[in-house]
Short mmCIF file of C-alpha atoms in Angstrom, two decimals:
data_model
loop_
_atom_site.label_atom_id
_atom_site.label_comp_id
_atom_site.label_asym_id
_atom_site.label_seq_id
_atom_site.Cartn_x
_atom_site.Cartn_y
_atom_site.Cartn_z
CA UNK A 1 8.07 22.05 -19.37
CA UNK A 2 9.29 18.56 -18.52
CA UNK A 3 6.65 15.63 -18.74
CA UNK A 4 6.54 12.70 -16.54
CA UNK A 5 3.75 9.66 -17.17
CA UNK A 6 2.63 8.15 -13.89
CA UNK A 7 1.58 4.21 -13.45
CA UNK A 8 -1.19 3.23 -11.64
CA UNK A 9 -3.29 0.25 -11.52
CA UNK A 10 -3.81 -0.84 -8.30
CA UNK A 11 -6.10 1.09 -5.28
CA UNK A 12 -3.18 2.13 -3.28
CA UNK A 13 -1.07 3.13 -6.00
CA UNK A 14 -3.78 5.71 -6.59
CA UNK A 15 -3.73 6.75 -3.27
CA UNK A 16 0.13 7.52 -3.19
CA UNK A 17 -0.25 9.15 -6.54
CA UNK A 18 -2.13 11.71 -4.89
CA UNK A 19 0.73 12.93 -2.47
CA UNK A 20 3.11 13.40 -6.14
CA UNK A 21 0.23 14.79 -7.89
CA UNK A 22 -0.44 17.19 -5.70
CA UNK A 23 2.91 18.64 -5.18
CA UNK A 24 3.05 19.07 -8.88
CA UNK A 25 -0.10 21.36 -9.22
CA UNK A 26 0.51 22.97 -5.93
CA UNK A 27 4.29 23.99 -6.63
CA UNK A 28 5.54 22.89 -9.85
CA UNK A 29 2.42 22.92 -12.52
CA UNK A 30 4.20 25.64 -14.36
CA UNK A 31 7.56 23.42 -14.40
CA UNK A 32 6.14 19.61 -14.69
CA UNK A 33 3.48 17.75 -16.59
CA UNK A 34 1.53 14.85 -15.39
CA UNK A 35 0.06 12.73 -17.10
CA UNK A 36 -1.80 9.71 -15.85
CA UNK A 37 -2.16 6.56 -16.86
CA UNK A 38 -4.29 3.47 -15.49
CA UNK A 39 -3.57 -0.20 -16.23
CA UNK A 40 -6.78 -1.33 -15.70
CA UNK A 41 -5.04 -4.15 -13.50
CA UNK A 42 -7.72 -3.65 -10.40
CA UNK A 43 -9.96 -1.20 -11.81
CA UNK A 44 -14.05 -1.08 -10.96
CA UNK A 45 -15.39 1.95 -12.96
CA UNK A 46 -18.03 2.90 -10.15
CA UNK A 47 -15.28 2.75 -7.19
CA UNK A 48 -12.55 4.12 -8.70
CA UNK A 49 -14.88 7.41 -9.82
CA UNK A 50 -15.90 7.73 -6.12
CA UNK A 51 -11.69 7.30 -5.06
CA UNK A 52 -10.46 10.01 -7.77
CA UNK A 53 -12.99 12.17 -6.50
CA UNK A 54 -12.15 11.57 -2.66
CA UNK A 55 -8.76 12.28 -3.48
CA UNK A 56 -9.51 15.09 -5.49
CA UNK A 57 -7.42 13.46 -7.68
CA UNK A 58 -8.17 14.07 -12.16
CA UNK A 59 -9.58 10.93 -13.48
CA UNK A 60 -7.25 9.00 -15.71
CA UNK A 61 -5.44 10.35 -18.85
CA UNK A 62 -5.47 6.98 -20.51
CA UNK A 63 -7.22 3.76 -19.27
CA UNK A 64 -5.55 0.35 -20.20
CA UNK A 65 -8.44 -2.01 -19.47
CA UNK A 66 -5.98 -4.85 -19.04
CA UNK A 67 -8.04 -6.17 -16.64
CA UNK A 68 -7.07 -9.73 -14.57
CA UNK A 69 -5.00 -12.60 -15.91
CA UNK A 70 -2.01 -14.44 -14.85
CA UNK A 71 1.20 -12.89 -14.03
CA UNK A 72 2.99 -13.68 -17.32
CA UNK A 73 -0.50 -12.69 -19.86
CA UNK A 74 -1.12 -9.50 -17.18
CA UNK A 75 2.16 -8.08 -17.27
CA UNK A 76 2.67 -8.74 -21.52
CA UNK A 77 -0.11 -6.82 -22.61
CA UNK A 78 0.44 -3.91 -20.26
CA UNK A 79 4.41 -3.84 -22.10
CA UNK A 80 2.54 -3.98 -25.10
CA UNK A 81 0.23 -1.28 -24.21
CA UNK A 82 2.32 1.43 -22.71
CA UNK A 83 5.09 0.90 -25.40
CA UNK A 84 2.89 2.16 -28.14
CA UNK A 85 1.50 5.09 -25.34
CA UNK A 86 4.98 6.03 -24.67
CA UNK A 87 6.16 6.41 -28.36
CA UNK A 88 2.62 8.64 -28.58
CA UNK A 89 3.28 10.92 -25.13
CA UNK A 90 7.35 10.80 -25.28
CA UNK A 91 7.91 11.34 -21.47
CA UNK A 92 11.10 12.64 -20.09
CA UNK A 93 10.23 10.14 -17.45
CA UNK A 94 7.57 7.24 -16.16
CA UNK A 95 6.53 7.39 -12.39
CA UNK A 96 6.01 3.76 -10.84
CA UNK A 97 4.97 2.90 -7.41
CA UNK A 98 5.92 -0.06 -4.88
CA UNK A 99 5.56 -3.36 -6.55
CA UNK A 100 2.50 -4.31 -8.58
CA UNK A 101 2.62 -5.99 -12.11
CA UNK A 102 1.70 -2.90 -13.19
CA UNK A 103 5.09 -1.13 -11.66
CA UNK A 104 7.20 -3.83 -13.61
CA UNK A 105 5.47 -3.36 -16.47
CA UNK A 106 6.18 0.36 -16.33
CA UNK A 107 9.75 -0.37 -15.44
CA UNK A 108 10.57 -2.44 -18.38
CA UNK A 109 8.82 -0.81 -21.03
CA UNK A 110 9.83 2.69 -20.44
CA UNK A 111 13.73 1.09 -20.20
CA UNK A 112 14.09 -0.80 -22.59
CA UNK A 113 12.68 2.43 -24.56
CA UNK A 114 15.87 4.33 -22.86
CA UNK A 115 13.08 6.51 -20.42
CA UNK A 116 14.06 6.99 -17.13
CA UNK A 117 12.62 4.94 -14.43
CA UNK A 118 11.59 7.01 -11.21
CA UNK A 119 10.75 4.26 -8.67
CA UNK A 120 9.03 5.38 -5.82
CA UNK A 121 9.04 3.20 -2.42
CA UNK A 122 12.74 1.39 -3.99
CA UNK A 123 14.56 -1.09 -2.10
CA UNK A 124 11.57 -2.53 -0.03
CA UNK A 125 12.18 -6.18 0.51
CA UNK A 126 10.76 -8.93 2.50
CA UNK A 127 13.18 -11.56 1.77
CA UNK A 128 10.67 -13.69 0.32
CA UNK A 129 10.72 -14.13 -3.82
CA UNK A 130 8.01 -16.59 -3.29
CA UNK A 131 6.05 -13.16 -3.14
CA UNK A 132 5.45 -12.10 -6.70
CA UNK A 133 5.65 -8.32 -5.12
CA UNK A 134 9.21 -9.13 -4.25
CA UNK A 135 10.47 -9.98 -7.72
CA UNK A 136 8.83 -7.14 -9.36
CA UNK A 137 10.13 -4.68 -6.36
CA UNK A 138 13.71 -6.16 -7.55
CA UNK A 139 13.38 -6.20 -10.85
CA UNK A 140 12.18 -2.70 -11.15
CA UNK A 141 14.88 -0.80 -8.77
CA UNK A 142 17.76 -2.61 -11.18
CA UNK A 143 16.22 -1.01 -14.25
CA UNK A 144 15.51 2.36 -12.79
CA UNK A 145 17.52 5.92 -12.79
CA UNK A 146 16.05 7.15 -9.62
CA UNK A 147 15.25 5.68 -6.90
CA UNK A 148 13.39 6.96 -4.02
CA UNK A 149 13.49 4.93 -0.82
CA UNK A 150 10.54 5.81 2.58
CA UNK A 151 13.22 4.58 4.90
CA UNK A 152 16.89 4.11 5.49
CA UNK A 153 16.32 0.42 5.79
CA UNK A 154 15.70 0.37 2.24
CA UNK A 155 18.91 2.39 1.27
CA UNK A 156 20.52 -0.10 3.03
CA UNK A 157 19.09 -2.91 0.88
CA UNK A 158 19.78 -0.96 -2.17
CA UNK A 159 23.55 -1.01 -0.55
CA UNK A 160 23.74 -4.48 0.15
CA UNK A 161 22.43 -5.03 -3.43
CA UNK A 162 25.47 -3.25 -5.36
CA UNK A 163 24.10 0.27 -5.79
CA UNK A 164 26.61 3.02 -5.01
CA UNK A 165 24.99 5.41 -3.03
CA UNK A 166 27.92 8.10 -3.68
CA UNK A 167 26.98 8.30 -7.90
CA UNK A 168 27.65 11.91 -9.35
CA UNK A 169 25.03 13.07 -12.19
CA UNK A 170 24.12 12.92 -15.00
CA UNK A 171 22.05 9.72 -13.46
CA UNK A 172 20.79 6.62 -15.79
CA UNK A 173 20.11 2.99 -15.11
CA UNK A 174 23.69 2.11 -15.15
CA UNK A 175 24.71 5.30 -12.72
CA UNK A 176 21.56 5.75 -10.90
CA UNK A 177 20.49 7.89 -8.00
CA UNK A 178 19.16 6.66 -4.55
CA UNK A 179 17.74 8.96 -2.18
CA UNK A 180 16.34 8.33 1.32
CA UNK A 181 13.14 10.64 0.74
CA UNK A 182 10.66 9.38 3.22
CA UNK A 183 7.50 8.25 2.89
CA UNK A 184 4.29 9.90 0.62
CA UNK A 185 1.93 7.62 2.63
CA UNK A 186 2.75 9.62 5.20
CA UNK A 187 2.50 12.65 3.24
CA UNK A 188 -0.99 11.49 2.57
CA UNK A 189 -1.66 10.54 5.88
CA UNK A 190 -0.99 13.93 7.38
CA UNK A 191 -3.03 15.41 4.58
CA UNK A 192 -6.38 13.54 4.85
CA UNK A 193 -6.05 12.63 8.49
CA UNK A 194 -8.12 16.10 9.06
CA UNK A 195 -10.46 15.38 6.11
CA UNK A 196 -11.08 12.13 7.24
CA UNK A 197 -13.00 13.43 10.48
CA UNK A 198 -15.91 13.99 7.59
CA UNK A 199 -16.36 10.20 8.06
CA UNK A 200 -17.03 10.41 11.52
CA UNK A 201 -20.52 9.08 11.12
CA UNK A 202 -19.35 5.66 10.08
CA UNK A 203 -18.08 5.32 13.97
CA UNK A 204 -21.96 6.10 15.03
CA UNK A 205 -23.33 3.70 12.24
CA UNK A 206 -21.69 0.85 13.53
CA UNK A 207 -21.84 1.61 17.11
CA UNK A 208 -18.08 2.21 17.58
CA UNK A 209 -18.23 6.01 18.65
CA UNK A 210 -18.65 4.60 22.38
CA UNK A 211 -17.35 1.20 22.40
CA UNK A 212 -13.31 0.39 21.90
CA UNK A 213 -12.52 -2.01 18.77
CA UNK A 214 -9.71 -3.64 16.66
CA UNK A 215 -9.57 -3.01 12.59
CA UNK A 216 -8.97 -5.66 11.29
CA UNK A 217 -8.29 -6.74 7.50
CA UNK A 218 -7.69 -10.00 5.57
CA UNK A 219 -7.08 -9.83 1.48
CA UNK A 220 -3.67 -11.47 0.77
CA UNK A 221 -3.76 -14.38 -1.61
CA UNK A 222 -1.40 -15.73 0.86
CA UNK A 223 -3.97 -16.31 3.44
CA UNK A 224 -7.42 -16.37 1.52
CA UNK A 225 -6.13 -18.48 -1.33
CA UNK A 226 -5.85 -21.09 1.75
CA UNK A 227 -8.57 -22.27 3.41
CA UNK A 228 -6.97 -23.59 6.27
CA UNK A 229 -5.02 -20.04 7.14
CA UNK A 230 -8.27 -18.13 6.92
CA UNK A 231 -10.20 -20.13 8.96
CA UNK A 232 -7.22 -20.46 11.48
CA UNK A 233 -7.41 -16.47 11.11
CA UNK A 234 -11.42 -16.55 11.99
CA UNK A 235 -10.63 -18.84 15.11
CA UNK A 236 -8.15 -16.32 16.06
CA UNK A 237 -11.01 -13.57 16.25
CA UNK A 238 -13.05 -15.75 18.23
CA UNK A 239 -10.97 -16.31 20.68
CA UNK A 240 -9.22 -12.45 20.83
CA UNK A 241 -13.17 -11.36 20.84
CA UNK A 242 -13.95 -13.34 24.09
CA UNK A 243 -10.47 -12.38 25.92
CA UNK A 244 -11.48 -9.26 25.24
CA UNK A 245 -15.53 -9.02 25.27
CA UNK A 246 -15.59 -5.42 25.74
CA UNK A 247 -14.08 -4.82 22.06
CA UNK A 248 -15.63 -5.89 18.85
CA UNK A 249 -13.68 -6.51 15.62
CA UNK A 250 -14.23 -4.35 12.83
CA UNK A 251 -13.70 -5.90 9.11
CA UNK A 252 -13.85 -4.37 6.12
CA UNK A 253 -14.65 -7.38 3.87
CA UNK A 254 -12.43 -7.83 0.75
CA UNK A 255 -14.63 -9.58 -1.88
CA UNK A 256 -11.67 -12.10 -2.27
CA UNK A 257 -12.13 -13.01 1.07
CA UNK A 258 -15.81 -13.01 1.35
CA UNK A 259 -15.48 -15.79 -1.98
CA UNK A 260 -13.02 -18.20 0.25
CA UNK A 261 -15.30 -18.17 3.04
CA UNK A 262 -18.46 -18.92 0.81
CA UNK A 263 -16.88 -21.47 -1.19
CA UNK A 264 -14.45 -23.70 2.12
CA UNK A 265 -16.49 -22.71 5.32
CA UNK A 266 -18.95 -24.91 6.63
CA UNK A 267 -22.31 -23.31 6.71
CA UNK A 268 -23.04 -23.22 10.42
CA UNK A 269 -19.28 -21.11 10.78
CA UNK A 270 -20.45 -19.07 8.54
CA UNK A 271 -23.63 -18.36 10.04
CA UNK A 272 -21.39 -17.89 13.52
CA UNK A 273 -19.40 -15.30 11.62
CA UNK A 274 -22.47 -13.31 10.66
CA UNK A 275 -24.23 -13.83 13.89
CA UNK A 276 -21.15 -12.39 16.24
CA UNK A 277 -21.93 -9.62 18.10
CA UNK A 278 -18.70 -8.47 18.18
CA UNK A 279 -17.24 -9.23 14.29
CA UNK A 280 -18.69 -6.53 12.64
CA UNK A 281 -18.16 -7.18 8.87
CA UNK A 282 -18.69 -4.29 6.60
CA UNK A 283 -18.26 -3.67 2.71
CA UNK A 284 -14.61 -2.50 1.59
CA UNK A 285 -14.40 1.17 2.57
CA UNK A 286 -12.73 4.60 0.63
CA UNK A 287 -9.08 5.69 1.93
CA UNK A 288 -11.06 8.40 3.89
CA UNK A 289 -12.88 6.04 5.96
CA UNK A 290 -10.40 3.81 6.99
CA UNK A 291 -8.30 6.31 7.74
CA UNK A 292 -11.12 7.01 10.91
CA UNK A 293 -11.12 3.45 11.40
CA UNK A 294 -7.45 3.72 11.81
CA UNK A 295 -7.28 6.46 13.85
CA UNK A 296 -10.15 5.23 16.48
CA UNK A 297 -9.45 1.83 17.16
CA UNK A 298 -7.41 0.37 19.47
CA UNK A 299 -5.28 -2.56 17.87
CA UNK A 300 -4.63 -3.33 13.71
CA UNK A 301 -4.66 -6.90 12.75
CA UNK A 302 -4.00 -7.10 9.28
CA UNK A 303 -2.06 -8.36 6.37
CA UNK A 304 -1.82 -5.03 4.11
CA UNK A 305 1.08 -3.69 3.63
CA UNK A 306 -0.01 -0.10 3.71
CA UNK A 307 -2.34 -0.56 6.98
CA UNK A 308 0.67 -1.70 8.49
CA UNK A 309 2.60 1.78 8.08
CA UNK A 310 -0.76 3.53 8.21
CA UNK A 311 -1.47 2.43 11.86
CA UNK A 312 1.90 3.44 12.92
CA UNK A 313 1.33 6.63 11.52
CA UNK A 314 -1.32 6.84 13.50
CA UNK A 315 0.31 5.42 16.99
CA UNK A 316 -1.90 2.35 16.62
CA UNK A 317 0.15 -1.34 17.78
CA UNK A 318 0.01 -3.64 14.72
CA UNK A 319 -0.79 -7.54 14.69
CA UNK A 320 0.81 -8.93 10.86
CA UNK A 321 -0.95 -11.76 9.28
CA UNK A 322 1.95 -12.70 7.57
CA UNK A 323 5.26 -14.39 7.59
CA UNK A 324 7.46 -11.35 6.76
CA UNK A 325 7.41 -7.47 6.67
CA UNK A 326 8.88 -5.04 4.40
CA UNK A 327 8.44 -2.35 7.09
CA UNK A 328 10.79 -3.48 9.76
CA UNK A 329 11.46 -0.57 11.33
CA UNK A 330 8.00 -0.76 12.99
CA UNK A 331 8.75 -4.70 14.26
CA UNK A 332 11.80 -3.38 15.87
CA UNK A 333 10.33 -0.52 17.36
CA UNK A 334 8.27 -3.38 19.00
CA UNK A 335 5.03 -1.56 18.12
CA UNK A 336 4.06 -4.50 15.67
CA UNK A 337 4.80 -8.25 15.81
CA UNK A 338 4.45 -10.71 13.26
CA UNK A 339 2.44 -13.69 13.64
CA UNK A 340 1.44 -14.91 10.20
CA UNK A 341 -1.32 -17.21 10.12
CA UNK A 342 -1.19 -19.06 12.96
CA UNK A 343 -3.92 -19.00 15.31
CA UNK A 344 -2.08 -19.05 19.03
CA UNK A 345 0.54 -16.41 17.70
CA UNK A 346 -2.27 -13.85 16.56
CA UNK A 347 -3.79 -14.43 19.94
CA UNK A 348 -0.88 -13.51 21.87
CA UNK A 349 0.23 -11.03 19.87
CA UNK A 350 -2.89 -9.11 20.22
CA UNK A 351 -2.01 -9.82 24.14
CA UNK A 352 0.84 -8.48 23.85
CA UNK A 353 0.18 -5.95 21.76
CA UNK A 354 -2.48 -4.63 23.67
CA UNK A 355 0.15 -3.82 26.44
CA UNK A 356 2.38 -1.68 23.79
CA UNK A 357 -0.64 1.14 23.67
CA UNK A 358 2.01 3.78 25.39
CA UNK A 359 4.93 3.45 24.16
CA UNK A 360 6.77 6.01 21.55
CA UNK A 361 6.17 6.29 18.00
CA UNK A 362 8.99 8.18 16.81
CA UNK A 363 9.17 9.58 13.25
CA UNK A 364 10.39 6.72 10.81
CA UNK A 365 8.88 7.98 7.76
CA UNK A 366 10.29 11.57 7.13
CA UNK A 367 8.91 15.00 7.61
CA UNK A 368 5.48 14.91 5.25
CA UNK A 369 7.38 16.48 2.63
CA UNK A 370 8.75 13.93 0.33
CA UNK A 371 6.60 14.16 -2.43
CA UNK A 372 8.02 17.78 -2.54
CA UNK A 373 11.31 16.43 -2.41
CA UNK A 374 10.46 13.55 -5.25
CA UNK A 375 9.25 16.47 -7.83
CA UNK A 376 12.34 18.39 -7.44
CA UNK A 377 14.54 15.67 -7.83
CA UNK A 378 12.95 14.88 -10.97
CA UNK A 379 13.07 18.55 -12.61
CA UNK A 380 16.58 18.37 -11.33
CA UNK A 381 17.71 15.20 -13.31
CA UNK A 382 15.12 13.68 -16.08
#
């Protein structure tokens, strides 16, 4: 029985631990051990119950409670504290996902201890090491043994990078393996799309089971950490809600955002904001429930990474609030379009996006298996 430890700490990370998790217990359980381990990097005791439980996921093994900080403090005292977990578990190897301090943390600790380093969603990269994402998505794929990419995009980077993509095993840091496995989001969103119909009721709630609407979300430091990009995001709305007067805007509030607005918008905005008809601003949501957001509306507009795939997933055109993608298969499939901040460019990319509703949305992501594929790769060489 091998044993692998898989790092969590953010929301989504739990979410694509579900499609590996899964596959272990459902094929493998006799084969592979799991166990699971939680920063404590985002973690709110009442939500994340509520998420394991949606997911059907076990709670945590072990439970950091790093909690926030800055980069540098953050990312020390997880090192600190999975070192002395991983001397205590001795994995044959540590699980980390896409690009949070929490995945670098995993990533150095675990290598410098001579573990192998299974990075899932490798060789993502937006170009931009302003990003703190990016450097931890680099740092991590040049310390790890294997290294599983959603898309042939990021083989390519991985390519373009130095990795050989022709290396015979046995595989470790310095002769590691990179495999174009496709996507577990999409794993995941296959799996709860049908479970997600549960949450129906949210449509009739907020009046959306008749009436077409964009989702919408806003949570990137990038934008709420700036006053002037958020409100040039709001004035964006506006405008895209009275083109369009037969759709309302659906946003799921991210507390972030909601504490930029309260502390740099004038009070009679605000009071607009609330007021509108057509925004209709609701509390942050579970994975189920957006996932019938998703699949109802009409149009994304968001800055989340995952939403971005998600709506492709399910054939929804995309508006980016940011400056850069790391998913740029969908740009150039021209089913999403990049505007950033800027208020005329989100306008007319809704516009324009609005006229994309047709087109094809081929398979990017793989076949829904590669969580599958990720578990047997790891029997096969940790």
């Amino acid at each position: 029985m091998k044993k692998i430890i898989t790092i969590i700490g953010a929301r989504p990370q739990i979410i694509k631990s579900a499609a590996l998790s899964r596959a272990i217990q459902t094929k493998f359980k006799d084969e592979l051990s799991e166990v699971l381990v939680h920063t404590g990097q985002h973690y709110d005791e009442k939500m994340s119950e509520v998420f394991f439980t949606e997911l059907g996921l076990s709670k945590p093994d072990y439970n950091l409670n790093i909690g926030s900080g800055s980069h540098g403090v953050q990312t020390a005292e997880m090192i600190s504290g999975l070192e002395q977990l991983f001397i205590d578990e001795k994995p044959d190897a540590i699980v980390v996902y896409g690009d949070t301090n929490s995945t670098l943390a995993g990533a150095i600790a675990g290598s410098k201890m001579g573990i192998p380093i299974v990075h899932i969603e490798a060789g993502l990269r937006s170009f931009n090491k302003s990003m703190p994402e990016e450097i931890n998505r680099i740092m991590c794929d040049h310390v790890s043994t294997l290294l599983f990419s959603p898309t042939k995009t990021g083989v390519e980077h991985l390519k373009n990078e130095g990795f050989k993509l022709d290396n015979e095993a046995p595989f470790n840091a310095d002769n590691p393996k990179v495999y174009h496995s496709g996507d577990i989001m999409y794993d995941n969103s296959l799996y709860f799309s049908e479970k997600s119909e549960e949450n129906r009721e949210i449509l009739k709630e907020f009046n959306l089971d008749q009436s077409p609407y964009f989702l919408a979300t806003v949570h990137r430091g990038a934008n709420t950490d700036h006053p002037k990009k958020l409100k040039a995001i709001f004035d964006a709305f506006f405008e895209v809600m009275e083109q369009h007067p037969e759709h309302s805007i659906v946003l799921p509030l991210h507390p972030r955002t909601q504490k930029c607005m309260e502390q740099h918008f004038e009070e009679g905005y605000l009071k607009s904001i609330q007021s509108s008809p057509q925004l209709k601003i609701i509390p942050p949501v579970s994975f189920l429930t957006i996932i019938t957001l998703e699949k109802h509306c009409e149009l994304v507009i968001t800055d989340s990474g995952g939403l971005q795939k998600e709506a492709y997933f399910f054939k929804k055109p995309c508006v980016i609030l940011r400056p850069e993608t790391e998913w740029v298969e969908i740009v150039e499939q021209g089913v999403a379009k990049i505007v950033d901040a800027d208020k005329d460019r989100i306008v007319e990319g809704v516009k324009e996006m609005m006229s994309k509703r047709d087109v094809e949305f081929p398979l990017l992501y793989g076949d829904g298996k590669a969580a599958e594929f990720i578990a047997e790769e790891i029997l096969k060489h940790c």
